Amino acid sequence: SQQGEEDPQALSIQEGENATMNCSYKTSINNLQWYRQNSGRGLVHLILIRSNEREKHSGRLRVTLDTSKKSSSLLITASRAADTASYFCATDSSNDYKLSFGAGTTVTVRA
Amino acid sequence: DTGVSQNPRHKITKRGQNVTFRCDPISEHNRLYWYRQTLGQGPEFLTYFQNEAQLEKSRLLSDRFSAERPKGSFSTLEIQRTEQGDSAMYLCASSSTQGYGYTFGSGTRLTVV
């Protein structure tokens, strides 16, 4: 079973716009991570946020974490065509480094 | 070391045949994971190793599946008597014990016909 659920399932935006996707999870976590996957390829690690952090930035990415609501959001600013991909949140808990992934949000950036 | 390497990239096999996939992790990483991903879904955990020890196996890993990591280096995932339901992308990832993010390989896409 999958721990996280992303919302929306799919997102289509114009180049230059911002893209926001959300992730909700069920059990308490140590860390929450976001990954990107281009069609037919492996996943690429984007950013990790620890359970005691509330916000983190990396380039055009901003991640927030609300442990009271068991939710996280990923914001991609000034989107580019190259951002077209599926985005997954993944969580681990306690001393278990095994990650549990959600079903992903598919983002399409139109030129 | 340029990343996690998986071979083959694609495998088409007939139902009932055995298949074996290989994963070469980043050499400094002592944790290695196998995941399975079907179309439109996120990766599902299959098993993981710390060094050569297989520490956890998912219920998804039936008796037809076996994984090894001899000497804590590369790993193999074997599926015996393949079924059409085994068709999926099989992903390998590695990480250090600090657990700071996984590095994934490009995956092996299995098609059982």
Short mmCIF file of C-alpha atoms in Angstrom, two decimals:
data_model
loop_
_atom_site.label_atom_id
_atom_site.label_comp_id
_atom_site.label_asym_id
_atom_site.label_seq_id
_atom_site.Cartn_x
_atom_site.Cartn_y
_atom_site.Cartn_z
CA SER A 1 0.00 0.00 0.00
CA GLN A 2 1.14 3.54 -0.66
CA GLN A 3 1.62 6.02 2.14
CA GLY A 4 1.24 9.27 0.25
CA GLU A 5 -1.39 10.69 -2.03
CA GLU A 6 -0.64 13.52 -4.42
CA ASP A 7 -3.16 16.05 -5.56
CA PRO A 8 -3.96 16.88 -8.28
CA GLN A 9 -3.35 13.74 -10.35
CA ALA A 10 -2.56 15.89 -13.37
CA LEU A 11 -1.72 19.53 -13.96
CA SER A 12 -1.34 21.48 -17.21
CA ILE A 13 0.17 24.96 -17.13
CA GLN A 14 1.68 27.54 -19.46
CA GLU A 15 5.43 28.06 -19.50
CA GLY A 16 6.36 30.73 -16.97
CA GLU A 17 3.48 29.95 -14.63
CA ASN A 18 3.88 28.38 -11.21
CA ALA A 19 2.90 24.77 -10.50
CA THR A 20 1.72 23.65 -7.09
CA MET A 21 1.06 20.07 -6.05
CA ASN A 22 0.17 18.61 -2.70
CA CYS A 23 0.92 15.42 -0.85
CA SER A 24 -0.92 13.94 2.10
CA TYR A 25 0.32 11.01 4.14
CA LYS A 26 -1.07 8.79 6.86
CA THR A 27 1.50 8.01 9.54
CA SER A 28 4.15 10.04 11.33
CA ILE A 29 7.35 10.55 9.38
CA ASN A 30 11.03 11.31 9.76
CA ASN A 31 11.50 12.88 6.36
CA LEU A 32 9.48 13.71 3.29
CA GLN A 33 11.11 13.78 -0.11
CA TRP A 34 10.05 14.85 -3.58
CA TYR A 35 11.19 13.09 -6.75
CA ARG A 36 10.76 13.81 -10.45
CA GLN A 37 10.35 11.16 -13.13
CA ASN A 38 10.53 11.80 -16.82
CA SER A 39 8.57 9.41 -19.00
CA GLY A 40 10.04 5.91 -18.95
CA ARG A 41 13.01 6.89 -16.83
CA GLY A 42 14.14 6.47 -13.24
CA LEU A 43 13.33 8.92 -10.48
CA VAL A 44 15.48 11.92 -9.65
CA HIS A 45 15.71 13.19 -6.09
CA LEU A 46 14.65 16.86 -5.86
CA ILE A 47 14.49 17.84 -2.23
CA LEU A 48 14.22 16.42 1.29
CA ILE A 49 12.48 18.11 4.19
CA ARG A 50 12.81 16.79 7.73
CA SER A 51 9.87 16.47 10.10
CA ASN A 52 11.12 19.38 12.23
CA GLU A 53 11.36 21.71 9.23
CA ARG A 54 8.46 23.72 7.83
CA GLU A 55 9.83 25.09 4.58
CA LYS A 56 12.75 24.47 2.27
CA HIS A 57 13.96 26.01 -0.97
CA SER A 58 16.12 24.70 -3.76
CA GLY A 59 16.44 26.84 -6.88
CA ARG A 60 12.93 27.21 -8.33
CA LEU A 61 11.51 24.65 -5.89
CA ARG A 62 9.80 25.43 -2.63
CA VAL A 63 8.57 22.69 -0.31
CA THR A 64 6.42 23.12 2.76
CA LEU A 65 5.58 20.58 5.42
CA ASP A 66 2.71 20.66 7.90
CA THR A 67 3.06 17.67 10.20
CA SER A 68 -0.14 18.55 12.09
CA LYS A 69 -2.09 18.12 8.86
CA LYS A 70 0.20 15.37 7.54
CA SER A 71 0.65 17.24 4.30
CA SER A 72 3.30 18.79 2.11
CA SER A 73 3.31 20.96 -0.97
CA LEU A 74 5.79 21.39 -3.81
CA LEU A 75 5.85 24.68 -5.70
CA ILE A 76 7.75 25.02 -8.96
CA THR A 77 8.13 28.66 -9.92
CA ALA A 78 8.55 30.04 -13.43
CA SER A 79 7.95 26.65 -15.02
CA ARG A 80 9.79 25.53 -18.14
CA ALA A 81 8.99 22.90 -20.75
CA ALA A 82 11.73 20.76 -19.21
CA ASP A 83 9.70 20.58 -15.97
CA THR A 84 7.19 18.35 -17.77
CA ALA A 85 7.33 15.14 -15.73
CA SER A 86 5.64 13.18 -12.97
CA TYR A 87 6.34 14.29 -9.42
CA PHE A 88 6.19 11.96 -6.44
CA CYS A 89 6.32 12.52 -2.72
CA ALA A 90 7.88 9.83 -0.58
CA THR A 91 8.08 9.38 3.17
CA ASP A 92 10.11 7.37 5.63
CA SER A 93 9.52 6.86 9.32
CA SER A 94 11.44 6.07 12.50
CA ASN A 95 14.64 4.19 11.75
CA ASP A 96 13.28 2.70 8.56
CA TYR A 97 14.88 4.30 5.52
CA LYS A 98 12.52 2.49 3.21
CA LEU A 99 10.56 5.08 1.26
CA SER A 100 6.84 4.85 0.57
CA PHE A 101 5.72 6.70 -2.56
CA GLY A 102 2.45 8.24 -3.62
CA ALA A 103 0.86 7.79 -7.04
CA GLY A 104 2.30 11.06 -8.35
CA THR A 105 1.19 14.25 -10.07
CA THR A 106 1.75 14.48 -13.81
CA VAL A 107 2.75 18.02 -14.80
CA THR A 108 2.61 19.23 -18.39
CA VAL A 109 4.17 22.60 -19.18
CA ARG A 110 2.92 24.05 -22.48
CA ALA A 111 5.25 26.22 -24.50
CA ASP B 1 30.94 6.45 -10.31
CA THR B 2 28.28 8.05 -12.43
CA GLY B 3 25.20 6.67 -10.73
CA VAL B 4 23.11 3.55 -10.39
CA SER B 5 23.27 1.26 -13.40
CA GLN B 6 20.59 -1.26 -14.32
CA ASN B 7 20.71 -3.93 -16.98
CA PRO B 8 19.02 -4.72 -19.22
CA ARG B 9 16.96 -1.61 -19.96
CA HIS B 10 14.22 -3.65 -21.57
CA LYS B 11 13.30 -7.32 -21.40
CA ILE B 12 10.57 -9.10 -23.29
CA THR B 13 9.95 -12.66 -22.20
CA LYS B 14 7.39 -15.37 -22.70
CA ARG B 15 5.14 -16.34 -19.85
CA GLY B 16 6.71 -19.08 -17.77
CA GLN B 17 10.31 -18.10 -18.49
CA ASN B 18 12.78 -16.95 -15.84
CA VAL B 19 14.38 -13.52 -15.97
CA THR B 20 17.20 -11.88 -14.05
CA PHE B 21 17.96 -8.20 -13.68
CA ARG B 22 21.15 -6.62 -12.44
CA CYS B 23 21.74 -3.44 -10.48
CA ASP B 24 25.10 -1.79 -9.83
CA PRO B 25 24.69 0.82 -7.07
CA ILE B 26 26.87 3.78 -6.22
CA SER B 27 29.92 2.19 -4.65
CA GLU B 28 29.85 4.30 -1.46
CA HIS B 29 26.20 3.42 -0.79
CA ASN B 30 25.64 0.42 1.45
CA ARG B 31 21.85 0.36 1.13
CA LEU B 32 20.22 -1.00 -2.00
CA TYR B 33 16.51 -1.10 -2.78
CA TRP B 34 14.31 -2.73 -5.39
CA TYR B 35 10.97 -1.19 -6.35
CA ARG B 36 8.35 -2.09 -8.93
CA GLN B 37 6.32 0.49 -10.80
CA THR B 38 3.30 -0.04 -13.00
CA LEU B 39 1.84 2.51 -15.39
CA GLY B 40 0.33 5.51 -13.66
CA GLN B 41 1.42 4.41 -10.21
CA GLY B 42 4.23 5.29 -7.85
CA PRO B 43 7.04 2.85 -7.10
CA GLU B 44 6.14 0.03 -4.75
CA PHE B 45 8.75 -1.34 -2.38
CA LEU B 46 9.95 -4.89 -2.99
CA THR B 47 13.06 -5.43 -0.88
CA TYR B 48 16.18 -3.83 0.48
CA PHE B 49 19.72 -4.74 1.47
CA GLN B 50 22.18 -3.25 3.84
CA ASN B 51 25.52 -4.44 2.60
CA GLU B 52 24.91 -8.12 1.74
CA ALA B 53 22.08 -8.63 4.23
CA GLN B 54 18.52 -8.63 2.93
CA LEU B 55 16.72 -6.79 5.72
CA GLU B 56 13.16 -6.57 4.51
CA LYS B 57 10.94 -8.10 1.86
CA SER B 58 7.52 -6.85 0.85
CA ARG B 59 4.48 -9.10 0.70
CA LEU B 60 4.56 -8.26 -3.03
CA LEU B 61 7.67 -10.41 -3.31
CA SER B 62 6.14 -13.83 -3.90
CA ASP B 63 8.10 -17.07 -3.80
CA ARG B 64 8.82 -16.63 -7.49
CA PHE B 65 10.95 -13.58 -6.73
CA SER B 66 14.42 -13.72 -5.25
CA ALA B 67 17.03 -11.05 -4.77
CA GLU B 68 20.66 -11.28 -3.86
CA ARG B 69 23.50 -8.91 -3.16
CA PRO B 70 26.66 -10.98 -2.94
CA LYS B 71 29.53 -9.26 -1.12
CA GLY B 72 27.43 -6.14 -0.71
CA SER B 73 28.16 -4.89 -4.19
CA PHE B 74 25.84 -5.40 -7.19
CA SER B 75 22.42 -6.97 -6.78
CA THR B 76 20.31 -9.30 -8.89
CA LEU B 77 16.55 -9.72 -8.94
CA GLU B 78 15.28 -12.98 -10.41
CA ILE B 79 11.69 -13.74 -11.32
CA GLN B 80 10.89 -17.39 -11.95
CA ARG B 81 7.98 -18.63 -14.04
CA THR B 82 7.02 -15.14 -15.12
CA GLU B 83 3.35 -14.17 -15.37
CA GLN B 84 1.73 -11.36 -17.34
CA GLY B 85 1.09 -9.53 -14.08
CA ASP B 86 4.85 -9.24 -13.59
CA SER B 87 5.02 -6.77 -16.47
CA ALA B 88 6.28 -3.53 -14.93
CA MET B 89 9.27 -1.26 -14.54
CA TYR B 90 11.72 -2.63 -11.99
CA LEU B 91 13.68 0.13 -10.33
CA CYS B 92 16.83 -0.14 -8.26
CA ALA B 93 18.04 2.59 -5.93
CA SER B 94 20.87 3.04 -3.48
CA SER B 95 21.53 5.29 -0.52
CA SER B 96 24.00 5.78 2.27
CA THR B 97 23.04 4.92 5.84
CA GLN B 98 22.28 8.60 6.41
CA GLY B 99 19.28 7.99 4.17
CA TYR B 100 19.63 11.32 2.46
CA GLY B 101 17.68 10.67 -0.69
CA TYR B 102 17.85 7.72 -3.00
CA THR B 103 19.72 7.58 -6.27
CA PHE B 104 17.65 5.61 -8.75
CA GLY B 105 18.74 3.73 -11.82
CA SER B 106 16.88 4.11 -15.12
CA GLY B 107 15.01 0.89 -14.49
CA THR B 108 14.40 -2.36 -16.35
CA ARG B 109 11.11 -2.53 -18.20
CA LEU B 110 9.79 -6.08 -18.24
CA THR B 111 7.11 -7.18 -20.68
CA VAL B 112 5.72 -10.68 -20.29
CA VAL B 113 3.90 -11.92 -23.39
#
